[in-house]
Amino acid sequence: MDLQAEKLDLIQWLAQLTDEKLIHKIKALRNEKANDFVLTDAHKKILDERLESHKLNPNQGSSWINVKRRISSN
């Protein structure tokens, strides 16, 4: 069974699952895996610099509407 088929099989099984304790355990596992992401110090520094730049110049940049228009026009 390929990965896509295994995922679909799990989705179907999960949709029929009625064991509330097991559902909570699966949800906890999902949350644990979501928190596995590690932000490096270098990336954190870049984000901090960009946030500070935004605070100093909040009107600089483009609105989401304008960004969407530029992307859609290409």
mmCIF file with all atom_site columns, N, CA and C in Angstrom:
data_model
loop_
_atom_site.group_PDB
_atom_site.id
_atom_site.type_symbol
_atom_site.label_atom_id
_atom_site.label_alt_id
_atom_site.label_comp_id
_atom_site.label_asym_id
_atom_site.label_entity_id
_atom_site.label_seq_id
_atom_site.pdbx_PDB_ins_code
_atom_site.Cartn_x
_atom_site.Cartn_y
_atom_site.Cartn_z
_atom_site.occupancy
_atom_site.B_iso_or_equiv
_atom_site.pdbx_formal_charge
_atom_site.auth_seq_id
_atom_site.auth_comp_id
_atom_site.auth_asym_id
_atom_site.auth_atom_id
_atom_site.pdbx_PDB_model_num
ATOM 1   N N  . MET A 1 1  ? 0.858   -1.178 0.000   1.00 0.00 ? 1  MET A N  1
ATOM 2   C CA . MET A 1 1  ? 0.000   0.000  0.000   1.00 0.00 ? 1  MET A CA 1
ATOM 3   C C  . MET A 1 1  ? 0.903   1.240  0.000   1.00 0.00 ? 1  MET A C  1
ATOM 4   N N  . ASP A 1 2  ? 0.642   2.162  -0.907  1.00 0.00 ? 2  ASP A N  1
ATOM 5   C CA . ASP A 1 2  ? 1.452   3.380  -0.970  1.00 0.00 ? 2  ASP A CA 1
ATOM 6   C C  . ASP A 1 2  ? 1.028   4.353  0.124   1.00 0.00 ? 2  ASP A C  1
ATOM 7   N N  . LEU A 1 3  ? 1.823   5.375  0.318   1.00 0.00 ? 3  LEU A N  1
ATOM 8   C CA . LEU A 1 3  ? 1.593   6.329  1.403   1.00 0.00 ? 3  LEU A CA 1
ATOM 9   C C  . LEU A 1 3  ? 0.234   7.005  1.297   1.00 0.00 ? 3  LEU A C  1
ATOM 10  N N  . GLN A 1 4  ? -0.146  7.423  0.100   1.00 0.00 ? 4  GLN A N  1
ATOM 11  C CA . GLN A 1 4  ? -1.437  8.098  -0.085  1.00 0.00 ? 4  GLN A CA 1
ATOM 12  C C  . GLN A 1 4  ? -2.593  7.175  0.311   1.00 0.00 ? 4  GLN A C  1
ATOM 13  N N  . ALA A 1 5  ? -2.501  5.919  -0.076  1.00 0.00 ? 5  ALA A N  1
ATOM 14  C CA . ALA A 1 5  ? -3.551  4.960  0.268   1.00 0.00 ? 5  ALA A CA 1
ATOM 15  C C  . ALA A 1 5  ? -3.594  4.725  1.778   1.00 0.00 ? 5  ALA A C  1
ATOM 16  N N  . GLU A 1 6  ? -2.442  4.674  2.407   1.00 0.00 ? 6  GLU A N  1
ATOM 17  C CA . GLU A 1 6  ? -2.392  4.498  3.863   1.00 0.00 ? 6  GLU A CA 1
ATOM 18  C C  . GLU A 1 6  ? -3.024  5.680  4.575   1.00 0.00 ? 6  GLU A C  1
ATOM 19  N N  . LYS A 1 7  ? -2.758  6.887  4.089   1.00 0.00 ? 7  LYS A N  1
ATOM 20  C CA . LYS A 1 7  ? -3.353  8.080  4.707   1.00 0.00 ? 7  LYS A CA 1
ATOM 21  C C  . LYS A 1 7  ? -4.869  8.062  4.556   1.00 0.00 ? 7  LYS A C  1
ATOM 22  N N  . LEU A 1 8  ? -5.355  7.699  3.385   1.00 0.00 ? 8  LEU A N  1
ATOM 23  C CA . LEU A 1 8  ? -6.805  7.624  3.178   1.00 0.00 ? 8  LEU A CA 1
ATOM 24  C C  . LEU A 1 8  ? -7.439  6.578  4.075   1.00 0.00 ? 8  LEU A C  1
ATOM 25  N N  . ASP A 1 9  ? -6.750  5.445  4.244   1.00 0.00 ? 9  ASP A N  1
ATOM 26  C CA . ASP A 1 9  ? -7.231  4.388  5.117   1.00 0.00 ? 9  ASP A CA 1
ATOM 27  C C  . ASP A 1 9  ? -7.324  4.890  6.555   1.00 0.00 ? 9  ASP A C  1
ATOM 28  N N  . LEU A 1 10 ? -6.307  5.623  6.999   1.00 0.00 ? 10 LEU A N  1
ATOM 29  C CA . LEU A 1 10 ? -6.322  6.191  8.351   1.00 0.00 ? 10 LEU A CA 1
ATOM 30  C C  . LEU A 1 10 ? -7.442  7.212  8.529   1.00 0.00 ? 10 LEU A C  1
ATOM 31  N N  . ILE A 1 11 ? -7.659  8.030  7.518   1.00 0.00 ? 11 ILE A N  1
ATOM 32  C CA . ILE A 1 11 ? -8.733  9.031  7.585   1.00 0.00 ? 11 ILE A CA 1
ATOM 33  C C  . ILE A 1 11 ? -10.087 8.344  7.741   1.00 0.00 ? 11 ILE A C  1
ATOM 34  N N  . GLN A 1 12 ? -10.310 7.304  6.963   1.00 0.00 ? 12 GLN A N  1
ATOM 35  C CA . GLN A 1 12 ? -11.579 6.582  7.058   1.00 0.00 ? 12 GLN A CA 1
ATOM 36  C C  . GLN A 1 12 ? -11.732 5.938  8.432   1.00 0.00 ? 12 GLN A C  1
ATOM 37  N N  . TRP A 1 13 ? -10.663 5.345  8.943   1.00 0.00 ? 13 TRP A N  1
ATOM 38  C CA . TRP A 1 13 ? -10.698 4.723  10.262  1.00 0.00 ? 13 TRP A CA 1
ATOM 39  C C  . TRP A 1 13 ? -10.971 5.764  11.333  1.00 0.00 ? 13 TRP A C  1
ATOM 40  N N  . LEU A 1 14 ? -10.295 6.913  11.233  1.00 0.00 ? 14 LEU A N  1
ATOM 41  C CA . LEU A 1 14 ? -10.461 7.978  12.213  1.00 0.00 ? 14 LEU A CA 1
ATOM 42  C C  . LEU A 1 14 ? -11.886 8.544  12.189  1.00 0.00 ? 14 LEU A C  1
ATOM 43  N N  . ALA A 1 15 ? -12.463 8.650  11.011  1.00 0.00 ? 15 ALA A N  1
ATOM 44  C CA . ALA A 1 15 ? -13.820 9.186  10.884  1.00 0.00 ? 15 ALA A CA 1
ATOM 45  C C  . ALA A 1 15 ? -14.840 8.285  11.585  1.00 0.00 ? 15 ALA A C  1
ATOM 46  N N  . GLN A 1 16 ? -14.548 7.010  11.671  1.00 0.00 ? 16 GLN A N  1
ATOM 47  C CA . GLN A 1 16 ? -15.477 6.064  12.303  1.00 0.00 ? 16 GLN A CA 1
ATOM 48  C C  . GLN A 1 16 ? -15.153 5.816  13.775  1.00 0.00 ? 16 GLN A C  1
ATOM 49  N N  . LEU A 1 17 ? -14.063 6.361  14.251  1.00 0.00 ? 17 LEU A N  1
ATOM 50  C CA . LEU A 1 17 ? -13.603 6.123  15.611  1.00 0.00 ? 17 LEU A CA 1
ATOM 51  C C  . LEU A 1 17 ? -14.549 6.753  16.628  1.00 0.00 ? 17 LEU A C  1
ATOM 52  N N  . THR A 1 18 ? -14.896 5.985  17.654  1.00 0.00 ? 18 THR A N  1
ATOM 53  C CA . THR A 1 18 ? -15.798 6.486  18.695  1.00 0.00 ? 18 THR A CA 1
ATOM 54  C C  . THR A 1 18 ? -15.140 6.507  20.067  1.00 0.00 ? 18 THR A C  1
ATOM 55  N N  . ASP A 1 19 ? -13.946 5.949  20.194  1.00 0.00 ? 19 ASP A N  1
ATOM 56  C CA . ASP A 1 19 ? -13.234 5.903  21.474  1.00 0.00 ? 19 ASP A CA 1
ATOM 57  C C  . ASP A 1 19 ? -12.653 7.287  21.777  1.00 0.00 ? 19 ASP A C  1
ATOM 58  N N  . GLU A 1 20 ? -13.301 7.987  22.700  1.00 0.00 ? 20 GLU A N  1
ATOM 59  C CA . GLU A 1 20 ? -12.921 9.373  22.990  1.00 0.00 ? 20 GLU A CA 1
ATOM 60  C C  . GLU A 1 20 ? -11.492 9.470  23.540  1.00 0.00 ? 20 GLU A C  1
ATOM 61  N N  . LYS A 1 21 ? -11.087 8.501  24.367  1.00 0.00 ? 21 LYS A N  1
ATOM 62  C CA . LYS A 1 21 ? -9.726  8.519  24.916  1.00 0.00 ? 21 LYS A CA 1
ATOM 63  C C  . LYS A 1 21 ? -8.690  8.378  23.799  1.00 0.00 ? 21 LYS A C  1
ATOM 64  N N  . LEU A 1 22 ? -8.961  7.508  22.858  1.00 0.00 ? 22 LEU A N  1
ATOM 65  C CA . LEU A 1 22 ? -8.042  7.310  21.748  1.00 0.00 ? 22 LEU A CA 1
ATOM 66  C C  . LEU A 1 22 ? -7.982  8.554  20.863  1.00 0.00 ? 22 LEU A C  1
ATOM 67  N N  . ILE A 1 23 ? -9.101  9.188  20.667  1.00 0.00 ? 23 ILE A N  1
ATOM 68  C CA . ILE A 1 23 ? -9.132  10.431 19.881  1.00 0.00 ? 23 ILE A CA 1
ATOM 69  C C  . ILE A 1 23 ? -8.267  11.492 20.561  1.00 0.00 ? 23 ILE A C  1
ATOM 70  N N  . HIS A 1 24 ? -8.361  11.601 21.892  1.00 0.00 ? 24 HIS A N  1
ATOM 71  C CA . HIS A 1 24 ? -7.550  12.579 22.624  1.00 0.00 ? 24 HIS A CA 1
ATOM 72  C C  . HIS A 1 24 ? -6.057  12.244 22.525  1.00 0.00 ? 24 HIS A C  1
ATOM 73  N N  . LYS A 1 25 ? -5.726  10.951 22.552  1.00 0.00 ? 25 LYS A N  1
ATOM 74  C CA . LYS A 1 25 ? -4.331  10.539 22.426  1.00 0.00 ? 25 LYS A CA 1
ATOM 75  C C  . LYS A 1 25 ? -3.783  10.889 21.029  1.00 0.00 ? 25 LYS A C  1
ATOM 76  N N  . ILE A 1 26 ? -4.599  10.659 20.014  1.00 0.00 ? 26 ILE A N  1
ATOM 77  C CA . ILE A 1 26 ? -4.190  10.982 18.644  1.00 0.00 ? 26 ILE A CA 1
ATOM 78  C C  . ILE A 1 26 ? -4.011  12.480 18.492  1.00 0.00 ? 26 ILE A C  1
ATOM 79  N N  . LYS A 1 27 ? -4.911  13.243 19.076  1.00 0.00 ? 27 LYS A N  1
ATOM 80  C CA . LYS A 1 27 ? -4.808  14.698 19.022  1.00 0.00 ? 27 LYS A CA 1
ATOM 81  C C  . LYS A 1 27 ? -3.550  15.182 19.746  1.00 0.00 ? 27 LYS A C  1
ATOM 82  N N  . ALA A 1 28 ? -3.240  14.581 20.891  1.00 0.00 ? 28 ALA A N  1
ATOM 83  C CA . ALA A 1 28 ? -2.028  14.947 21.628  1.00 0.00 ? 28 ALA A CA 1
ATOM 84  C C  . ALA A 1 28 ? -0.783  14.631 20.807  1.00 0.00 ? 28 ALA A C  1
ATOM 85  N N  . LEU A 1 29 ? -0.783  13.513 20.115  1.00 0.00 ? 29 LEU A N  1
ATOM 86  C CA . LEU A 1 29 ? 0.339   13.149 19.250  1.00 0.00 ? 29 LEU A CA 1
ATOM 87  C C  . LEU A 1 29 ? 0.494   14.168 18.129  1.00 0.00 ? 29 LEU A C  1
ATOM 88  N N  . ARG A 1 30 ? -0.621  14.557 17.540  1.00 0.00 ? 30 ARG A N  1
ATOM 89  C CA . ARG A 1 30 ? -0.580  15.570 16.475  1.00 0.00 ? 30 ARG A CA 1
ATOM 90  C C  . ARG A 1 30 ? 0.001   16.880 17.001  1.00 0.00 ? 30 ARG A C  1
ATOM 91  N N  . ASN A 1 31 ? -0.446  17.303 18.170  1.00 0.00 ? 31 ASN A N  1
ATOM 92  C CA . ASN A 1 31 ? 0.052   18.551 18.754  1.00 0.00 ? 31 ASN A CA 1
ATOM 93  C C  . ASN A 1 31 ? 1.532   18.446 19.093  1.00 0.00 ? 31 ASN A C  1
ATOM 94  N N  . GLU A 1 32 ? 1.948   17.289 19.570  1.00 0.00 ? 32 GLU A N  1
ATOM 95  C CA . GLU A 1 32 ? 3.361   17.067 19.900  1.00 0.00 ? 32 GLU A CA 1
ATOM 96  C C  . GLU A 1 32 ? 4.223   17.181 18.645  1.00 0.00 ? 32 GLU A C  1
ATOM 97  N N  . LYS A 1 33 ? 3.765   16.600 17.559  1.00 0.00 ? 33 LYS A N  1
ATOM 98  C CA . LYS A 1 33 ? 4.513   16.655 16.296  1.00 0.00 ? 33 LYS A CA 1
ATOM 99  C C  . LYS A 1 33 ? 4.533   18.070 15.737  1.00 0.00 ? 33 LYS A C  1
ATOM 100 N N  . ALA A 1 34 ? 3.472   18.818 15.950  1.00 0.00 ? 34 ALA A N  1
ATOM 101 C CA . ALA A 1 34 ? 3.421   20.201 15.464  1.00 0.00 ? 34 ALA A CA 1
ATOM 102 C C  . ALA A 1 34 ? 4.437   21.060 16.191  1.00 0.00 ? 34 ALA A C  1
ATOM 103 N N  . ASN A 1 35 ? 4.752   20.694 17.426  1.00 0.00 ? 35 ASN A N  1
ATOM 104 C CA . ASN A 1 35 ? 5.709   21.460 18.222  1.00 0.00 ? 35 ASN A CA 1
ATOM 105 C C  . ASN A 1 35 ? 7.151   21.004 18.025  1.00 0.00 ? 35 ASN A C  1
ATOM 106 N N  . ASP A 1 36 ? 7.376   20.046 17.141  1.00 0.00 ? 36 ASP A N  1
ATOM 107 C CA . ASP A 1 36 ? 8.726   19.557 16.870  1.00 0.00 ? 36 ASP A CA 1
ATOM 108 C C  . ASP A 1 36 ? 9.549   20.558 16.070  1.00 0.00 ? 36 ASP A C  1
ATOM 109 N N  . PHE A 1 37 ? 8.882   21.537 15.487  1.00 0.00 ? 37 PHE A N  1
ATOM 110 C CA . PHE A 1 37 ? 9.571   22.515 14.650  1.00 0.00 ? 37 PHE A CA 1
ATOM 111 C C  . PHE A 1 37 ? 10.503  23.358 15.509  1.00 0.00 ? 37 PHE A C  1
ATOM 112 N N  . VAL A 1 38 ? 11.743  23.498 15.040  1.00 0.00 ? 38 VAL A N  1
ATOM 113 C CA . VAL A 1 38 ? 12.726  24.279 15.780  1.00 0.00 ? 38 VAL A CA 1
ATOM 114 C C  . VAL A 1 38 ? 13.141  25.478 14.940  1.00 0.00 ? 38 VAL A C  1
ATOM 115 N N  . LEU A 1 39 ? 13.047  26.634 15.530  1.00 0.00 ? 39 LEU A N  1
ATOM 116 C CA . LEU A 1 39 ? 13.457  27.864 14.872  1.00 0.00 ? 39 LEU A CA 1
ATOM 117 C C  . LEU A 1 39 ? 14.905  28.137 15.273  1.00 0.00 ? 39 LEU A C  1
ATOM 118 N N  . THR A 1 40 ? 15.781  28.217 14.283  1.00 0.00 ? 40 THR A N  1
ATOM 119 C CA . THR A 1 40 ? 17.187  28.461 14.579  1.00 0.00 ? 40 THR A CA 1
ATOM 120 C C  . THR A 1 40 ? 17.381  29.892 15.060  1.00 0.00 ? 40 THR A C  1
ATOM 121 N N  . ASP A 1 41 ? 18.483  30.127 15.742  1.00 0.00 ? 41 ASP A N  1
ATOM 122 C CA . ASP A 1 41 ? 18.790  31.483 16.209  1.00 0.00 ? 41 ASP A CA 1
ATOM 123 C C  . ASP A 1 41 ? 18.921  32.445 15.034  1.00 0.00 ? 41 ASP A C  1
ATOM 124 N N  . ALA A 1 42 ? 19.491  31.956 13.930  1.00 0.00 ? 42 ALA A N  1
ATOM 125 C CA . ALA A 1 42 ? 19.653  32.809 12.747  1.00 0.00 ? 42 ALA A CA 1
ATOM 126 C C  . ALA A 1 42 ? 18.298  33.232 12.185  1.00 0.00 ? 42 ALA A C  1
ATOM 127 N N  . HIS A 1 43 ? 17.369  32.284 12.108  1.00 0.00 ? 43 HIS A N  1
ATOM 128 C CA . HIS A 1 43 ? 16.033  32.610 11.606  1.00 0.00 ? 43 HIS A CA 1
ATOM 129 C C  . HIS A 1 43 ? 15.291  33.523 12.576  1.00 0.00 ? 43 HIS A C  1
ATOM 130 N N  . LYS A 1 44 ? 15.459  33.277 13.873  1.00 0.00 ? 44 LYS A N  1
ATOM 131 C CA . LYS A 1 44 ? 14.816  34.129 14.867  1.00 0.00 ? 44 LYS A CA 1
ATOM 132 C C  . LYS A 1 44 ? 15.346  35.558 14.746  1.00 0.00 ? 44 LYS A C  1
ATOM 133 N N  . LYS A 1 45 ? 16.637  35.699 14.518  1.00 0.00 ? 45 LYS A N  1
ATOM 134 C CA . LYS A 1 45 ? 17.228  37.036 14.371  1.00 0.00 ? 45 LYS A CA 1
ATOM 135 C C  . LYS A 1 45 ? 16.622  37.757 13.163  1.00 0.00 ? 45 LYS A C  1
ATOM 136 N N  . ILE A 1 46 ? 16.467  37.032 12.049  1.00 0.00 ? 46 ILE A N  1
ATOM 137 C CA . ILE A 1 46 ? 15.878  37.627 10.841  1.00 0.00 ? 46 ILE A CA 1
ATOM 138 C C  . ILE A 1 46 ? 14.446  38.081 11.124  1.00 0.00 ? 46 ILE A C  1
ATOM 139 N N  . LEU A 1 47 ? 13.680  37.228 11.784  1.00 0.00 ? 47 LEU A N  1
ATOM 140 C CA . LEU A 1 47 ? 12.295  37.588 12.114  1.00 0.00 ? 47 LEU A CA 1
ATOM 141 C C  . LEU A 1 47 ? 12.231  38.787 13.051  1.00 0.00 ? 47 LEU A C  1
ATOM 142 N N  . ASP A 1 48 ? 13.109  38.821 14.039  1.00 0.00 ? 48 ASP A N  1
ATOM 143 C CA . ASP A 1 48 ? 13.145  39.957 14.961  1.00 0.00 ? 48 ASP A CA 1
ATOM 144 C C  . ASP A 1 48 ? 13.485  41.252 14.224  1.00 0.00 ? 48 ASP A C  1
ATOM 145 N N  . GLU A 1 49 ? 14.444  41.176 13.291  1.00 0.00 ? 49 GLU A N  1
ATOM 146 C CA . GLU A 1 49 ? 14.812  42.359 12.512  1.00 0.00 ? 49 GLU A CA 1
ATOM 147 C C  . GLU A 1 49 ? 13.648  42.839 11.652  1.00 0.00 ? 49 GLU A C  1
ATOM 148 N N  . ARG A 1 50 ? 12.955  41.909 11.035  1.00 0.00 ? 50 ARG A N  1
ATOM 149 C CA . ARG A 1 50 ? 11.814  42.281 10.193  1.00 0.00 ? 50 ARG A CA 1
ATOM 150 C C  . ARG A 1 50 ? 10.674  42.856 11.019  1.00 0.00 ? 50 ARG A C  1
ATOM 151 N N  . LEU A 1 51 ? 10.450  42.289 12.197  1.00 0.00 ? 51 LEU A N  1
ATOM 152 C CA . LEU A 1 51 ? 9.401   42.816 13.074  1.00 0.00 ? 51 LEU A CA 1
ATOM 153 C C  . LEU A 1 51 ? 9.748   44.232 13.523  1.00 0.00 ? 51 LEU A C  1
ATOM 154 N N  . GLU A 1 52 ? 10.998  44.466 13.886  1.00 0.00 ? 52 GLU A N  1
ATOM 155 C CA . GLU A 1 52 ? 11.420  45.794 14.297  1.00 0.00 ? 52 GLU A CA 1
ATOM 156 C C  . GLU A 1 52 ? 11.276  46.786 13.146  1.00 0.00 ? 52 GLU A C  1
ATOM 157 N N  . SER A 1 53 ? 11.646  46.359 11.940  1.00 0.00 ? 53 SER A N  1
ATOM 158 C CA . SER A 1 53 ? 11.498  47.211 10.759  1.00 0.00 ? 53 SER A CA 1
ATOM 159 C C  . SER A 1 53 ? 10.034  47.573 10.535  1.00 0.00 ? 53 SER A C  1
ATOM 160 N N  . HIS A 1 54 ? 9.167   46.593 10.713  1.00 0.00 ? 54 HIS A N  1
ATOM 161 C CA . HIS A 1 54 ? 7.731   46.840 10.543  1.00 0.00 ? 54 HIS A CA 1
ATOM 162 C C  . HIS A 1 54 ? 7.213   47.825 11.594  1.00 0.00 ? 54 HIS A C  1
ATOM 163 N N  . LYS A 1 55 ? 7.689   47.668 12.822  1.00 0.00 ? 55 LYS A N  1
ATOM 164 C CA . LYS A 1 55 ? 7.254   48.581 13.887  1.00 0.00 ? 55 LYS A CA 1
ATOM 165 C C  . LYS A 1 55 ? 7.686   50.018 13.598  1.00 0.00 ? 55 LYS A C  1
ATOM 166 N N  . LEU A 1 56 ? 8.878   50.171 13.004  1.00 0.00 ? 56 LEU A N  1
ATOM 167 C CA . LEU A 1 56 ? 9.377   51.515 12.691  1.00 0.00 ? 56 LEU A CA 1
ATOM 168 C C  . LEU A 1 56 ? 8.682   52.117 11.476  1.00 0.00 ? 56 LEU A C  1
ATOM 169 N N  . ASN A 1 57 ? 8.262   51.264 10.530  1.00 0.00 ? 57 ASN A N  1
ATOM 170 C CA . ASN A 1 57 ? 7.627   51.716 9.284   1.00 0.00 ? 57 ASN A CA 1
ATOM 171 C C  . ASN A 1 57 ? 6.396   50.862 8.981   1.00 0.00 ? 57 ASN A C  1
ATOM 172 N N  . PRO A 1 58 ? 5.342   50.974 9.783   1.00 0.00 ? 58 PRO A N  1
ATOM 173 C CA . PRO A 1 58 ? 4.193   50.080 9.615   1.00 0.00 ? 58 PRO A CA 1
ATOM 174 C C  . PRO A 1 58 ? 3.452   50.248 8.284   1.00 0.00 ? 58 PRO A C  1
ATOM 175 N N  . ASN A 1 59 ? 3.600   51.385 7.624   1.00 0.00 ? 59 ASN A N  1
ATOM 176 C CA . ASN A 1 59 ? 2.898   51.594 6.361   1.00 0.00 ? 59 ASN A CA 1
ATOM 177 C C  . ASN A 1 59 ? 3.727   51.202 5.142   1.00 0.00 ? 59 ASN A C  1
ATOM 178 N N  . GLN A 1 60 ? 4.973   50.816 5.386   1.00 0.00 ? 60 GLN A N  1
ATOM 179 C CA . GLN A 1 60 ? 5.806   50.381 4.275   1.00 0.00 ? 60 GLN A CA 1
ATOM 180 C C  . GLN A 1 60 ? 5.388   48.959 3.897   1.00 0.00 ? 60 GLN A C  1
ATOM 181 N N  . GLY A 1 61 ? 5.476   48.654 2.636   1.00 0.00 ? 61 GLY A N  1
ATOM 182 C CA . GLY A 1 61 ? 5.075   47.328 2.191   1.00 0.00 ? 61 GLY A CA 1
ATOM 183 C C  . GLY A 1 61 ? 3.755   47.391 1.453   1.00 0.00 ? 61 GLY A C  1
ATOM 184 N N  . SER A 1 62 ? 3.183   46.238 1.214   1.00 0.00 ? 62 SER A N  1
ATOM 185 C CA . SER A 1 62 ? 1.951   46.146 0.436   1.00 0.00 ? 62 SER A CA 1
ATOM 186 C C  . SER A 1 62 ? 0.861   45.461 1.232   1.00 0.00 ? 62 SER A C  1
ATOM 187 N N  . SER A 1 63 ? -0.366  45.846 0.953   1.00 0.00 ? 63 SER A N  1
ATOM 188 C CA . SER A 1 63 ? -1.496  45.157 1.576   1.00 0.00 ? 63 SER A CA 1
ATOM 189 C C  . SER A 1 63 ? -1.664  43.793 0.900   1.00 0.00 ? 63 SER A C  1
ATOM 190 N N  . TRP A 1 64 ? -2.357  42.908 1.571   1.00 0.00 ? 64 TRP A N  1
ATOM 191 C CA . TRP A 1 64 ? -2.596  41.580 1.007   1.00 0.00 ? 64 TRP A CA 1
ATOM 192 C C  . TRP A 1 64 ? -3.383  41.694 -0.304  1.00 0.00 ? 64 TRP A C  1
ATOM 193 N N  . ILE A 1 65 ? -4.300  42.615 -0.387  1.00 0.00 ? 65 ILE A N  1
ATOM 194 C CA . ILE A 1 65 ? -5.096  42.814 -1.608  1.00 0.00 ? 65 ILE A CA 1
ATOM 195 C C  . ILE A 1 65 ? -4.174  43.163 -2.783  1.00 0.00 ? 65 ILE A C  1
ATOM 196 N N  . ASN A 1 66 ? -3.234  44.087 -2.554  1.00 0.00 ? 66 ASN A N  1
ATOM 197 C CA . ASN A 1 66 ? -2.313  44.467 -3.629  1.00 0.00 ? 66 ASN A CA 1
ATOM 198 C C  . ASN A 1 66 ? -1.369  43.332 -4.008  1.00 0.00 ? 66 ASN A C  1
ATOM 199 N N  . VAL A 1 67 ? -0.927  42.583 -3.033  1.00 0.00 ? 67 VAL A N  1
ATOM 200 C CA . VAL A 1 67 ? -0.058  41.431 -3.320  1.00 0.00 ? 67 VAL A CA 1
ATOM 201 C C  . VAL A 1 67 ? -0.809  40.423 -4.176  1.00 0.00 ? 67 VAL A C  1
ATOM 202 N N  . LYS A 1 68 ? -2.063  40.132 -3.807  1.00 0.00 ? 68 LYS A N  1
ATOM 203 C CA . LYS A 1 68 ? -2.872  39.191 -4.593  1.00 0.00 ? 68 LYS A CA 1
ATOM 204 C C  . LYS A 1 68 ? -3.057  39.678 -6.021  1.00 0.00 ? 68 LYS A C  1
ATOM 205 N N  . ARG A 1 69 ? -3.294  40.961 -6.180  1.00 0.00 ? 69 ARG A N  1
ATOM 206 C CA . ARG A 1 69 ? -3.473  41.521 -7.528  1.00 0.00 ? 69 ARG A CA 1
ATOM 207 C C  . ARG A 1 69 ? -2.202  41.351 -8.361  1.00 0.00 ? 69 ARG A C  1
ATOM 208 N N  . ARG A 1 70 ? -1.041  41.644 -7.746  1.00 0.00 ? 70 ARG A N  1
ATOM 209 C CA . ARG A 1 70 ? 0.222   41.490 -8.479  1.00 0.00 ? 70 ARG A CA 1
ATOM 210 C C  . ARG A 1 70 ? 0.459   40.039 -8.875  1.00 0.00 ? 70 ARG A C  1
ATOM 211 N N  . ILE A 1 71 ? 0.183   39.134 -7.956  1.00 0.00 ? 71 ILE A N  1
ATOM 212 C CA . ILE A 1 71 ? 0.391   37.717 -8.249  1.00 0.00 ? 71 ILE A CA 1
ATOM 213 C C  . ILE A 1 71 ? -0.567  37.247 -9.338  1.00 0.00 ? 71 ILE A C  1
ATOM 214 N N  . SER A 1 72 ? -1.803  37.663 -9.244  1.00 0.00 ? 72 SER A N  1
ATOM 215 C CA . SER A 1 72 ? -2.833  37.227 -10.201 1.00 0.00 ? 72 SER A CA 1
ATOM 216 C C  . SER A 1 72 ? -2.621  37.811 -11.594 1.00 0.00 ? 72 SER A C  1
ATOM 217 N N  . SER A 1 73 ? -1.979  38.954 -11.668 1.00 0.00 ? 73 SER A N  1
ATOM 218 C CA . SER A 1 73 ? -1.805  39.602 -12.974 1.00 0.00 ? 73 SER A CA 1
ATOM 219 C C  . SER A 1 73 ? -0.665  38.986 -13.784 1.00 0.00 ? 73 SER A C  1
ATOM 220 N N  . ASN A 1 74 ? 0.139   38.145 -13.177 1.00 0.00 ? 74 ASN A N  1
ATOM 221 C CA . ASN A 1 74 ? 1.267   37.518 -13.905 1.00 0.00 ? 74 ASN A CA 1
ATOM 222 C C  . ASN A 1 74 ? 0.874   36.255 -14.588 1.00 0.00 ? 74 ASN A C  1
#
